[in-house]
Amino acid sequence: MNELRELYQELVLDHGKKPRNYRPMDEPYRHSVGYNPVCGDKLSLFVRVNESDVVEDVSFQGTGCAISTASASLLTEALKGKTATEAMDLMRQFTAMLIDPENDTDPDALGKLAVFEGVKDFPVRVKCATLAWRTLEAALDGRDTPVTTE
Amino acid sequence: MNASTEQTKKGTFRAPVDYSAKSGSGLDVEKIRREFPILRRKVRGQRLSYLDNAATTQKPQSVVETVARYYFRENANIHRGVHELSQVATSHYESVREQVQKFLGAERPEEIIFVRGTTEAVNLVAQSYGRSQLQKGDEILITHLEHHSNIVPWQMLCQATGAKLVVVPIDDRGDVRMDEFERLLSDKTRIAAFSHISNALGTINPVEEMTRLAKAAGAVVLIDGAQAGAHVEIDVQRLGCDFYTLSGHKMYGPTGIGALYGRYDLLNTMPPYQGGGDMILMVSFEDTIYNSLPNKFEAGTPNIAGTVGLGAAIDFLHDVGVTAAAKHEDELLEYASGLLSERKGIRFIGEAKERTGILSFVVDGIHPHDLGTVLDQEGVAIRAGHHCAQPVMDRFGIPATVRASFAVYNSREDVEALVRGIDQARELFGD
Ligand SMILES: Cc1ncc(COP(=O)(O)O)c(C=O)c1O
């Protein structure tokens, strides 16, 4: 039960139940869709970047487990005002925290996103936590082929 | 070929094991559990409650030992050796064909084709029978309950031939709408393909009636028996179907082995599915003469070890008794449904009139994937997902369910662990 509480912290449960920026977006936007074929989940992500490469707005919709929904929700909060390059850096740090055993960056540097650190002890759930980020990457790259966890 | 080998003797005179309970009726579940060494291991420090049997069952010691003994004592290629080992392997392999024939109630052993499983069996029929027989304007009838492996091969066949896929709807309980089944059948229906038992909901379809109606409309009938082998008695002659499929791994046998039953005259007219060794009588660059049944459909070296393992699995099922197994699983299903329906916010998906030990449900406010993680932590293995039946999920307006599926070695303790895990998850996710 303790490991589970580590995984499902209050912040995760809260964002999983009441995701922020859960809405479609008016044009212009870049968009991509991420799938988790194992559970049939789908995440649709919108991002608007202005001329100075700054993320003006991020939103998402779809169905998913608590981990993937909370991760998408916290992603939208973390990105506003960052440049696209900073967003990609954040994605790399976030992913490293979950899958790279040699990772030595302090999770606290990730702010609220550090709440997902416990996911690394649940390898099958890592892809739930990273799906939104991989979908974001595809959207920023202007790829419209769907992203999948498998 | 001289059949009086070590193996056939063993096969013939195998001493059956009695698994009935010493006192009262029913099965001696503890004795059965002892046959499954994997059930003794711990998972995440907990007693393993394996409730993912619809995905694949565990294997009894006898199956694992038969496979091991084959490799230790009999291994050789079949149908091609003058030497002793090849004869032993061949006769063991062929004796399992006869076992499967009897298991399915088929008329002759040549009607049994060994394949990888149901997926390959359906593809074989679609590619061989379907491609050679269907054309534009023809229809293939399936139901809304099907597993992807009884949908996609037919879609591919439709693409190749211009035939049309027609889908019979299901009702809110998860039963096939028989009025619609009848209405959608017509003289255009060339193939009707449906599952005996739904893996997503546990529905047992009225396959005898469905076969009768489809045959009367002039269709060829394929029954997907992947979920049926370990849970209901099967008699293909009584059913009257043309094709029937089995997956060994869902009936206590090894992975990668299954069987296709096909009616002899139909199989005989069908073109080969794959070309290669064993399926030919004579090859020259000008002309090749195909072998007779069943070899025509078994190109290349088959899964011999898997096949002998399948034979041991059928022996195990005989010892337990499929009907006794089903009764035991029904009791567990009832016990679980009872305990869960006492709790708020649990919605059962699929409450068909006739069903096997499969319990599909969703819990308010908890995604199946999260529930799966909590249960795993308790040593409870269930499936969370769409169960390769996305149309079924769409029908009920959900992306996924939690599915607990029972086997003969499950006990009330497993059900209690499941319920305990669900309570924990509700506590964790509760407001
Ligand atoms: C109803 C049903 N049909 C077909 C299949 C496919 O069987 P296999 O994966 O053994 O080929 C399954 C198993 O997943 C099933 O449950």
Coordinates of C-alpha atoms and ligand atoms in Angstrom, one line a residue:
Chain A
M1 CA 0.0 0.0 0.0
N2 CA 2.9 2.4 0.7
E3 CA 4.3 2.0 -2.8
L4 CA 0.9 2.6 -4.1
R5 CA 0.6 5.8 -2.1
E6 CA 3.9 6.9 -3.5
L7 CA 2.5 6.3 -7.0
Y8 CA -0.9 7.8 -6.5
Q9 CA -0.1 10.9 -4.5
E10 CA -2.8 13.5 -3.8
L11 CA -1.6 15.7 -6.6
V12 CA -1.9 12.8 -9.1
L13 CA -5.3 11.8 -7.8
D14 CA -6.5 15.4 -8.0
H15 CA -5.3 16.0 -11.5
G16 CA -6.5 12.6 -12.6
K17 CA -10.0 13.3 -11.4
K18 CA -10.2 17.0 -12.3
P19 CA -7.8 17.5 -15.2
R20 CA -6.9 21.2 -15.9
N21 CA -7.0 22.6 -19.5
Y22 CA -9.2 19.7 -20.5
R23 CA -10.8 21.3 -23.6
P24 CA -10.4 21.7 -27.3
M25 CA -8.7 24.8 -28.7
D26 CA -9.6 27.3 -31.3
E27 CA -7.3 27.6 -34.3
P28 CA -4.5 28.2 -34.8
Y29 CA -2.9 25.2 -33.1
R30 CA -0.7 22.3 -33.6
H31 CA -2.2 19.0 -32.7
S32 CA -1.4 15.3 -32.3
V33 CA -3.1 12.2 -30.9
G34 CA -1.5 9.6 -28.6
Y35 CA -2.8 6.0 -28.2
N36 CA -2.3 3.4 -25.6
P37 CA -3.5 0.3 -27.6
V38 CA -3.2 -1.9 -24.5
C39 CA -6.0 -0.2 -22.7
G40 CA -7.7 1.6 -25.7
D41 CA -6.9 5.0 -24.3
K42 CA -6.6 8.0 -26.4
L43 CA -5.2 11.5 -25.8
S44 CA -5.7 14.4 -28.1
L45 CA -3.3 17.3 -27.5
F46 CA -3.4 20.9 -28.7
V47 CA -0.6 23.4 -28.5
R48 CA -0.3 27.0 -29.7
V49 CA 3.1 28.5 -30.2
N50 CA 3.5 32.2 -31.1
E51 CA 6.0 33.9 -33.4
S52 CA 8.6 34.1 -30.7
D53 CA 8.4 30.4 -30.2
V54 CA 6.6 30.7 -26.8
V55 CA 3.9 28.3 -25.8
E56 CA 0.8 30.4 -25.5
D57 CA -1.7 27.7 -24.8
V58 CA -1.9 23.9 -24.2
S59 CA -4.9 21.8 -23.8
F60 CA -6.0 18.1 -24.2
Q61 CA -8.9 15.8 -24.3
G62 CA -9.4 12.0 -24.2
T63 CA -9.7 9.1 -21.9
G64 CA -7.0 7.6 -19.8
C65 CA -6.0 6.3 -16.4
A66 CA -5.2 8.5 -13.5
I67 CA -1.5 8.5 -14.3
S68 CA -1.8 9.5 -18.0
T69 CA -4.6 12.0 -17.3
A70 CA -2.7 13.7 -14.4
S71 CA 0.5 13.7 -16.5
A72 CA -1.3 15.5 -19.3
S73 CA -3.0 17.9 -17.0
L74 CA 0.3 18.8 -15.2
L75 CA 2.0 19.1 -18.5
T76 CA -0.4 21.8 -19.7
E77 CA 0.2 23.7 -16.5
A78 CA 4.0 23.4 -16.7
L79 CA 4.4 24.5 -20.3
K80 CA 2.6 27.8 -20.6
G81 CA 5.1 30.6 -21.1
K82 CA 8.0 28.3 -21.9
T83 CA 9.6 28.2 -25.3
A84 CA 9.2 25.1 -27.5
T85 CA 12.9 24.3 -26.9
E86 CA 12.5 24.6 -23.1
A87 CA 9.4 22.3 -23.5
M88 CA 11.5 19.6 -25.2
D89 CA 14.2 19.9 -22.5
L90 CA 11.5 19.4 -19.9
M91 CA 10.3 16.3 -21.7
R92 CA 13.8 14.8 -21.8
Q93 CA 14.3 15.5 -18.1
F94 CA 10.9 14.1 -17.2
T95 CA 11.5 10.9 -19.3
A96 CA 15.0 10.5 -17.8
M97 CA 13.6 10.7 -14.3
L98 CA 11.3 7.7 -15.2
I99 CA 13.5 5.4 -17.3
D100 CA 17.2 6.4 -16.9
P101 CA 18.8 4.6 -13.9
E102 CA 21.8 6.9 -14.2
N103 CA 19.7 10.0 -14.1
D104 CA 21.1 12.4 -11.6
T105 CA 19.1 15.6 -12.0
D106 CA 17.2 16.5 -8.9
P107 CA 13.5 15.7 -9.5
D108 CA 12.7 18.9 -7.6
A109 CA 14.0 20.8 -10.6
L110 CA 10.9 19.6 -12.4
G111 CA 8.6 21.3 -10.0
K112 CA 5.2 19.7 -9.6
L113 CA 6.2 17.1 -12.2
A114 CA 8.4 15.5 -9.6
V115 CA 5.3 13.9 -8.3
F116 CA 5.6 11.2 -11.0
E117 CA 9.0 10.0 -9.7
G118 CA 7.2 7.0 -8.0
V119 CA 6.2 5.7 -11.5
K120 CA 9.7 4.5 -12.1
D121 CA 9.0 1.6 -9.7
F122 CA 6.1 0.5 -11.9
P123 CA 7.7 -0.1 -15.3
V124 CA 4.5 -1.0 -17.0
R125 CA 3.0 2.4 -16.1
V126 CA 5.9 4.5 -17.4
K127 CA 4.3 4.7 -20.8
C128 CA 1.1 6.0 -19.2
A129 CA 3.1 8.9 -17.7
T130 CA 5.1 9.7 -20.8
L131 CA 2.3 9.4 -23.4
A132 CA 1.3 13.1 -23.1
W133 CA 4.9 14.2 -23.5
R134 CA 5.5 12.1 -26.6
T135 CA 2.3 13.4 -28.1
L136 CA 3.4 16.9 -27.3
E137 CA 6.7 16.3 -29.1
A138 CA 4.8 15.0 -32.2
A139 CA 2.6 18.1 -32.1
L140 CA 5.5 20.5 -31.9
D141 CA 7.3 18.6 -34.7
G142 CA 4.1 19.0 -36.8
R143 CA 3.7 15.2 -37.1
D144 CA 0.1 14.2 -37.5
T145 CA 0.7 10.4 -37.5
P146 CA -0.6 9.1 -34.2
V147 CA 1.8 8.3 -31.3
T148 CA 1.5 4.9 -29.6
T149 CA 2.8 3.5 -26.4
E150 CA 3.6 0.2 -28.0
Chain B
M1 CA 4.4 -47.6 -39.4
N2 CA 4.8 -49.6 -36.3
A3 CA 2.6 -48.0 -33.7
S4 CA 3.8 -50.1 -30.7
T5 CA 6.2 -47.6 -29.4
E6 CA 6.9 -46.4 -25.9
Q7 CA 4.7 -43.3 -26.5
T8 CA 1.6 -44.8 -27.9
K9 CA 1.6 -47.3 -25.1
K10 CA 1.9 -44.5 -22.6
G11 CA -0.8 -42.7 -24.3
T12 CA -3.2 -45.6 -24.4
F13 CA -2.6 -46.9 -21.0
R14 CA -2.1 -43.6 -19.2
A15 CA -3.6 -43.9 -15.7
P16 CA -6.3 -41.3 -15.3
V17 CA -6.1 -39.0 -12.2
D18 CA -9.2 -38.6 -10.0
Y19 CA -9.8 -35.0 -9.1
S20 CA -13.2 -35.4 -7.6
A21 CA -13.6 -34.2 -4.0
K22 CA -13.3 -37.0 -1.4
S23 CA -16.3 -35.7 0.5
G24 CA -19.4 -34.4 -1.1
S25 CA -19.6 -33.4 -4.7
G26 CA -17.4 -31.2 -6.9
L27 CA -13.6 -31.1 -7.4
D28 CA -10.7 -31.4 -5.1
V29 CA -9.3 -28.0 -5.9
E30 CA -6.3 -28.4 -3.5
K31 CA -5.3 -31.5 -5.4
I32 CA -5.7 -29.6 -8.7
R33 CA -3.7 -26.7 -7.5
R34 CA -0.8 -29.0 -6.6
E35 CA -0.6 -29.9 -10.3
F36 CA 0.2 -26.2 -11.1
P37 CA 3.7 -25.4 -9.7
I38 CA 3.4 -21.7 -10.7
L39 CA 0.6 -21.2 -8.2
R40 CA 3.1 -21.7 -5.4
R41 CA 5.2 -18.8 -6.3
K42 CA 4.8 -15.4 -4.8
V43 CA 4.1 -12.3 -6.8
R44 CA 5.1 -9.0 -5.2
G45 CA 5.5 -10.9 -2.0
Q46 CA 1.9 -12.1 -2.0
R47 CA 0.1 -15.3 -2.8
L48 CA -0.6 -15.4 -6.5
S49 CA -4.3 -15.1 -7.5
Y50 CA -4.2 -15.8 -11.2
L51 CA -7.5 -14.5 -12.6
D52 CA -6.4 -13.8 -16.2
N53 CA -7.3 -17.2 -17.5
A54 CA -9.2 -16.0 -20.5
A55 CA -5.9 -14.5 -21.8
T56 CA -4.0 -17.8 -21.2
T57 CA -4.3 -20.5 -18.5
Q58 CA -1.5 -21.9 -16.5
K59 CA 0.0 -25.3 -17.4
P60 CA -0.2 -28.4 -15.3
Q61 CA 3.0 -30.3 -14.4
S62 CA 1.9 -33.1 -16.8
V63 CA 1.9 -30.8 -19.8
V64 CA 5.3 -29.3 -19.0
E65 CA 6.7 -32.7 -18.3
T66 CA 5.3 -34.1 -21.5
V67 CA 7.0 -31.3 -23.5
A68 CA 10.2 -31.8 -21.6
R69 CA 10.1 -35.6 -22.1
Y70 CA 9.5 -35.1 -25.8
Y71 CA 12.7 -33.0 -26.0
F72 CA 14.7 -35.3 -23.7
R73 CA 13.7 -38.6 -25.2
E74 CA 11.8 -38.3 -28.5
N75 CA 12.9 -35.3 -30.4
A76 CA 13.1 -35.9 -34.2
N77 CA 11.4 -34.5 -37.2
I78 CA 8.2 -36.2 -38.2
H79 CA 6.9 -37.8 -41.4
R80 CA 10.3 -38.2 -42.9
G81 CA 12.5 -40.5 -40.9
V82 CA 13.3 -44.1 -41.3
H83 CA 14.9 -44.0 -37.8
E84 CA 13.3 -45.0 -34.5
L85 CA 13.1 -41.5 -33.0
S86 CA 11.3 -40.1 -36.0
Q87 CA 8.8 -42.9 -35.8
V88 CA 8.2 -42.3 -32.1
A89 CA 7.8 -38.5 -32.7
T90 CA 5.5 -39.1 -35.6
S91 CA 3.2 -41.5 -33.9
H92 CA 3.1 -39.3 -30.8
Y93 CA 2.2 -36.3 -33.0
E94 CA -0.5 -38.2 -34.9
S95 CA -1.9 -39.7 -31.7
V96 CA -2.7 -36.2 -30.5
R97 CA -4.5 -35.6 -33.8
E98 CA -6.8 -38.5 -32.8
Q99 CA -7.2 -37.1 -29.3
V100 CA -8.3 -33.7 -30.7
Q101 CA -10.6 -35.5 -33.1
K102 CA -12.3 -37.2 -30.2
F103 CA -12.2 -34.0 -28.1
L104 CA -14.1 -32.1 -30.8
G105 CA -16.3 -35.0 -31.8
A106 CA -15.0 -34.9 -35.4
E107 CA -15.7 -37.8 -37.7
R108 CA -12.1 -38.5 -38.8
P109 CA -8.6 -37.4 -37.8
E110 CA -7.8 -35.9 -41.2
E111 CA -10.3 -33.2 -40.3
I112 CA -7.9 -31.8 -37.7
I113 CA -5.3 -29.4 -38.9
F114 CA -2.6 -28.3 -36.4
V115 CA -2.1 -24.5 -36.4
R116 CA -0.7 -21.9 -34.0
G117 CA -4.1 -21.1 -32.5
T118 CA -7.4 -19.6 -33.3
T119 CA -5.8 -16.6 -35.1
E120 CA -4.0 -18.8 -37.6
A121 CA -7.1 -21.0 -38.0
V122 CA -9.3 -18.1 -39.0
N123 CA -6.7 -16.7 -41.3
L124 CA -6.3 -20.1 -42.9
V125 CA -10.0 -20.4 -43.7
A126 CA -10.3 -16.8 -44.8
Q127 CA -7.3 -17.0 -47.1
S128 CA -7.8 -20.5 -48.5
Y129 CA -11.6 -21.0 -48.5
G130 CA -12.5 -17.4 -48.6
R131 CA -10.2 -16.2 -51.4
S132 CA -11.1 -19.1 -53.6
Q133 CA -14.8 -18.9 -53.1
L134 CA -15.9 -15.4 -52.5
Q135 CA -16.5 -12.5 -54.9
K136 CA -18.0 -9.0 -55.0
G137 CA -21.5 -8.9 -53.7
D138 CA -21.0 -11.8 -51.3
E139 CA -21.4 -11.3 -47.6
I140 CA -19.6 -12.4 -44.5
L141 CA -21.7 -12.4 -41.3
I142 CA -20.0 -11.9 -37.9
T143 CA -21.3 -10.6 -34.6
H144 CA -20.6 -7.5 -32.5
L145 CA -19.0 -9.8 -29.8
E146 CA -16.0 -11.0 -31.8
H147 CA -12.4 -10.9 -30.8
H148 CA -10.2 -9.0 -33.3
S149 CA -8.9 -12.3 -34.7
N150 CA -12.4 -13.1 -35.9
I151 CA -12.9 -9.6 -37.4
V152 CA -9.7 -8.6 -39.1
P153 CA -9.0 -11.7 -41.3
W154 CA -12.6 -11.2 -42.7
Q155 CA -12.0 -7.5 -43.3
M156 CA -8.8 -8.5 -45.2
L157 CA -10.8 -11.0 -47.2
C158 CA -13.4 -8.3 -48.0
Q159 CA -10.7 -6.0 -49.2
A160 CA -9.3 -8.7 -51.4
T161 CA -12.6 -10.0 -52.9
G162 CA -15.0 -7.1 -52.7
A163 CA -17.2 -9.0 -50.3
K164 CA -19.1 -7.2 -47.6
L165 CA -18.8 -7.6 -43.8
V166 CA -22.2 -7.7 -42.0
V167 CA -22.2 -7.4 -38.2
V168 CA -25.1 -8.7 -36.0
P169 CA -25.7 -6.4 -33.1
I170 CA -25.8 -7.5 -29.4
D171 CA -28.2 -6.3 -26.7
D172 CA -27.5 -4.5 -23.5
R173 CA -26.9 -7.7 -21.6
G174 CA -24.3 -8.9 -24.1
D175 CA -26.4 -11.5 -26.0
V176 CA -26.4 -11.7 -29.7
R177 CA -29.7 -10.3 -31.1
M178 CA -31.1 -13.5 -32.6
D179 CA -33.9 -11.7 -34.5
E180 CA -31.2 -9.6 -36.2
F181 CA -29.0 -12.7 -36.8
E182 CA -31.9 -14.2 -38.7
R183 CA -32.8 -11.1 -40.5
L184 CA -29.3 -10.4 -41.7
L185 CA -28.7 -13.9 -43.1
S186 CA -29.6 -14.1 -46.8
D187 CA -28.6 -16.0 -49.9
K188 CA -25.7 -13.5 -50.2
T189 CA -24.2 -14.8 -46.9
R190 CA -21.4 -17.1 -47.9
I191 CA -19.6 -17.3 -44.5
A192 CA -21.0 -16.9 -41.0
A193 CA -18.3 -16.7 -38.3
F194 CA -19.0 -16.3 -34.6
S195 CA -17.5 -17.2 -31.3
H196 CA -18.7 -20.0 -29.1
I197 CA -17.9 -17.9 -26.0
S198 CA -17.0 -14.2 -25.9
N199 CA -13.7 -13.5 -24.2
A200 CA -14.8 -10.0 -23.3
L201 CA -18.1 -10.7 -21.7
G202 CA -18.3 -14.5 -21.2
T203 CA -21.4 -14.8 -23.2
I204 CA -22.0 -18.4 -24.4
N205 CA -23.7 -18.1 -27.7
P206 CA -26.5 -20.4 -28.9
V207 CA -24.1 -21.8 -31.5
E208 CA -26.2 -24.8 -32.4
E209 CA -29.2 -22.6 -33.3
M210 CA -26.9 -20.0 -35.0
T211 CA -25.3 -22.8 -37.1
R212 CA -28.7 -24.3 -38.1
L213 CA -30.0 -20.9 -39.2
A214 CA -26.8 -20.0 -41.1
K215 CA -26.6 -23.4 -42.8
A216 CA -30.2 -23.1 -43.8
A217 CA -29.3 -19.8 -45.5
G218 CA -26.6 -21.7 -47.4
A219 CA -23.6 -20.2 -45.5
V220 CA -20.4 -22.0 -44.5
V221 CA -20.1 -21.7 -40.7
L222 CA -16.9 -21.1 -38.7
I223 CA -17.1 -21.2 -34.9
D224 CA -14.3 -19.5 -32.9
G225 CA -13.8 -21.9 -30.0
A226 CA -10.8 -20.2 -28.4
Q227 CA -12.6 -19.6 -25.1
A228 CA -14.7 -22.8 -25.3
G229 CA -12.1 -25.6 -25.0
A230 CA -11.7 -25.5 -21.2
H231 CA -15.3 -24.7 -20.3
V232 CA -17.9 -26.5 -22.4
E233 CA -18.3 -29.9 -24.1
I234 CA -17.8 -29.6 -27.8
D235 CA -19.3 -31.8 -30.5
V236 CA -18.8 -30.4 -34.0
Q237 CA -21.0 -33.1 -35.6
R238 CA -23.9 -32.2 -33.4
L239 CA -23.3 -28.5 -33.9
G240 CA -23.1 -29.1 -37.7
C241 CA -20.5 -26.4 -38.2
D242 CA -18.0 -26.5 -41.1
F243 CA -15.0 -25.1 -39.2
Y244 CA -14.2 -24.9 -35.5
T245 CA -11.0 -23.4 -34.0
L246 CA -9.1 -24.1 -30.7
S247 CA -6.2 -22.4 -29.0
G248 CA -4.2 -24.8 -26.9
H249 CA -2.9 -22.2 -24.5
K250 CA -6.4 -21.3 -23.2
M251 CA -7.1 -24.9 -22.3
Y252 CA -4.0 -25.7 -20.1
G253 CA -1.8 -26.5 -23.1
P254 CA 1.3 -24.8 -24.4
T255 CA 1.4 -21.5 -26.4
G256 CA 1.8 -21.6 -30.2
I257 CA -0.4 -24.7 -30.7
G258 CA -4.0 -25.0 -31.7
A259 CA -6.3 -26.8 -34.0
L260 CA -8.6 -26.1 -36.9
Y261 CA -11.4 -28.6 -37.5
G262 CA -12.7 -28.5 -41.0
R263 CA -15.3 -30.8 -42.6
Y264 CA -13.5 -33.3 -44.8
D265 CA -15.1 -32.6 -48.1
L266 CA -14.7 -28.9 -47.7
L267 CA -11.1 -29.1 -46.6
N268 CA -10.5 -31.4 -49.6
T269 CA -11.6 -28.9 -52.1
M270 CA -9.7 -26.0 -50.5
P271 CA -6.4 -24.8 -52.0
P272 CA -3.4 -24.9 -49.7
Y273 CA -2.8 -22.0 -47.3
Q274 CA 1.0 -22.1 -47.3
G275 CA 3.5 -23.9 -49.5
G276 CA 6.5 -25.9 -48.4
G277 CA 7.7 -29.2 -47.2
D278 CA 5.3 -31.9 -46.0
M279 CA 2.3 -30.4 -47.9
I280 CA 3.4 -31.9 -51.2
L281 CA 3.6 -35.4 -52.7
M282 CA 5.9 -34.6 -55.5
V283 CA 7.6 -31.4 -56.6
S284 CA 9.2 -30.5 -59.9
F285 CA 9.7 -27.1 -61.4
E286 CA 6.9 -27.7 -63.9
D287 CA 4.3 -29.2 -61.5
T288 CA 3.7 -29.9 -57.9
I289 CA 1.2 -32.4 -56.5
Y290 CA -0.2 -31.5 -53.2
N291 CA -0.4 -34.0 -50.3
S292 CA -3.7 -35.3 -49.0
L293 CA -5.4 -34.2 -45.8
P294 CA -4.3 -33.1 -43.3
N295 CA -0.8 -32.7 -44.5
K296 CA -1.9 -30.4 -47.3
F297 CA -2.4 -27.7 -44.7
E298 CA 0.6 -28.4 -42.5
A299 CA 3.5 -27.0 -44.5
G300 CA 6.9 -27.1 -42.9
T301 CA 8.0 -28.6 -39.6
P302 CA 5.2 -28.1 -37.2
N303 CA 5.2 -27.4 -33.5
I304 CA 5.7 -31.0 -32.5
A305 CA 6.5 -30.3 -28.8
G306 CA 3.5 -28.0 -28.5
T307 CA 1.3 -30.7 -30.1
V308 CA 2.3 -33.4 -27.6
G309 CA 1.8 -30.8 -24.9
L310 CA -1.7 -30.2 -26.2
G311 CA -2.3 -33.9 -25.9
A312 CA -1.4 -33.9 -22.3
A313 CA -3.6 -30.9 -21.7
I314 CA -6.6 -32.8 -23.2
D315 CA -5.8 -35.7 -20.9
F316 CA -5.8 -33.3 -18.0
L317 CA -9.2 -31.9 -19.1
H318 CA -10.6 -35.4 -19.3
D319 CA -9.4 -36.2 -15.8
V320 CA -11.0 -33.1 -14.4
G321 CA -14.0 -33.2 -16.6
V322 CA -15.0 -30.1 -18.5
T323 CA -18.5 -30.1 -17.0
A324 CA -17.2 -30.3 -13.4
A325 CA -14.7 -27.5 -14.3
A326 CA -17.4 -25.3 -15.6
K327 CA -19.6 -25.9 -12.5
H328 CA -16.7 -25.0 -10.2
E329 CA -16.0 -21.8 -12.3
D330 CA -19.7 -20.8 -12.2
E331 CA -19.7 -21.1 -8.5
L332 CA -16.7 -18.7 -8.3
L333 CA -18.4 -16.3 -10.7
E334 CA -21.5 -16.3 -8.5
Y335 CA -19.4 -15.8 -5.4
A336 CA -17.5 -12.9 -6.9
S337 CA -20.6 -11.3 -8.4
G338 CA -22.4 -11.5 -5.1
L339 CA -19.5 -9.9 -3.2
L340 CA -19.1 -7.1 -5.7
S341 CA -22.7 -6.3 -6.1
E342 CA -22.8 -5.6 -2.4
R343 CA -20.5 -2.7 -3.2
K344 CA -21.5 0.7 -4.6
G345 CA -20.3 2.0 -7.9
I346 CA -19.5 -1.3 -9.6
R347 CA -21.1 -1.8 -13.0
F348 CA -21.0 -5.3 -14.6
I349 CA -20.5 -5.3 -18.3
G350 CA -22.2 -8.3 -19.9
E351 CA -24.9 -10.2 -18.1
A352 CA -25.8 -12.7 -20.8
K353 CA -28.3 -15.4 -20.1
E354 CA -25.7 -18.1 -20.6
R355 CA -22.1 -17.3 -19.6
T356 CA -18.8 -18.8 -18.4
G357 CA -16.6 -17.7 -15.6
I358 CA -15.7 -14.3 -16.9
L359 CA -16.5 -11.2 -14.9
S360 CA -16.1 -7.9 -16.8
F361 CA -16.8 -4.7 -14.9
V362 CA -15.9 -1.1 -14.3
V363 CA -15.6 0.8 -11.0
D364 CA -16.8 4.4 -10.8
G365 CA -14.0 6.8 -10.7
I366 CA -11.2 4.2 -11.1
H367 CA -9.8 3.6 -14.5
P368 CA -9.2 -0.2 -15.2
H369 CA -5.5 0.3 -15.7
D370 CA -5.2 1.9 -12.2
L371 CA -7.2 -0.8 -10.6
G372 CA -5.0 -3.4 -12.4
T373 CA -1.9 -1.8 -10.8
V374 CA -3.5 -1.9 -7.3
L375 CA -4.6 -5.5 -7.7
D376 CA -1.2 -6.5 -9.0
Q377 CA 0.3 -5.1 -5.9
E378 CA -1.9 -7.6 -4.0
G379 CA -0.7 -10.5 -6.2
V380 CA -4.0 -10.5 -8.1
A381 CA -3.5 -10.9 -11.9
I382 CA -6.4 -9.6 -13.9
R383 CA -6.7 -8.1 -17.3
A384 CA -7.5 -4.4 -17.7
G385 CA -8.2 -3.2 -21.3
H386 CA -10.3 -3.8 -24.3
H387 CA -9.6 -7.5 -24.5
C388 CA -9.0 -7.4 -28.2
A389 CA -12.6 -6.6 -28.6
Q390 CA -12.8 -2.9 -29.2
P391 CA -16.2 -3.0 -30.9
V392 CA -17.6 -4.6 -27.7
M393 CA -16.2 -1.7 -25.6
D394 CA -17.6 0.9 -28.0
R395 CA -21.0 -0.9 -27.7
F396 CA -21.0 -0.2 -24.0
G397 CA -19.5 3.2 -24.3
I398 CA -16.3 2.5 -22.3
P399 CA -12.7 2.3 -23.4
A400 CA -11.9 -0.7 -21.2
T401 CA -13.0 -3.0 -18.5
V402 CA -11.4 -5.0 -15.7
R403 CA -11.8 -8.7 -16.4
A404 CA -11.4 -11.5 -13.9
S405 CA -11.7 -14.9 -15.6
F406 CA -11.7 -18.2 -13.7
A407 CA -10.1 -21.5 -14.2
V408 CA -10.4 -24.9 -12.5
Y409 CA -7.5 -24.2 -10.1
N410 CA -9.0 -20.9 -8.7
S411 CA -10.4 -20.9 -5.2
R412 CA -12.7 -18.7 -3.1
E413 CA -9.5 -17.3 -1.7
D414 CA -8.6 -15.9 -5.1
V415 CA -12.0 -14.2 -5.3
E416 CA -11.5 -12.8 -1.8
A417 CA -8.1 -11.3 -2.7
L418 CA -9.8 -9.7 -5.8
V419 CA -12.5 -8.1 -3.7
R420 CA -9.9 -7.0 -1.1
G421 CA -7.9 -5.3 -3.8
I422 CA -10.9 -3.5 -5.2
D423 CA -11.8 -2.3 -1.7
Q424 CA -8.3 -1.0 -1.3
A425 CA -8.4 0.8 -4.6
R426 CA -11.7 2.4 -3.7
E427 CA -10.2 3.6 -0.5
L428 CA -7.2 5.0 -2.3
F429 CA -9.2 6.7 -5.1
G430 CA -12.2 7.6 -2.9
D431 CA -13.0 11.3 -2.5
Ligands
LIG1 C1 -12.7 -15.4 -28.4 C2 -11.3 -15.4 -28.9 N1 -11.0 -15.6 -30.2 C3 -9.8 -15.6 -30.6 C4 -8.7 -15.5 -29.8 C5 -7.3 -15.5 -30.4 O1 -6.7 -16.7 -30.0 P1 -5.1 -16.9 -30.2 O2 -4.5 -15.6 -29.7 O3 -4.8 -18.1 -29.4 O4 -4.9 -17.1 -31.7 C6 -8.9 -15.3 -28.5 C7 -7.8 -15.1 -27.5 O5 -7.2 -14.1 -27.2 C8 -10.2 -15.3 -28.0 O6 -10.5 -15.1 -26.7

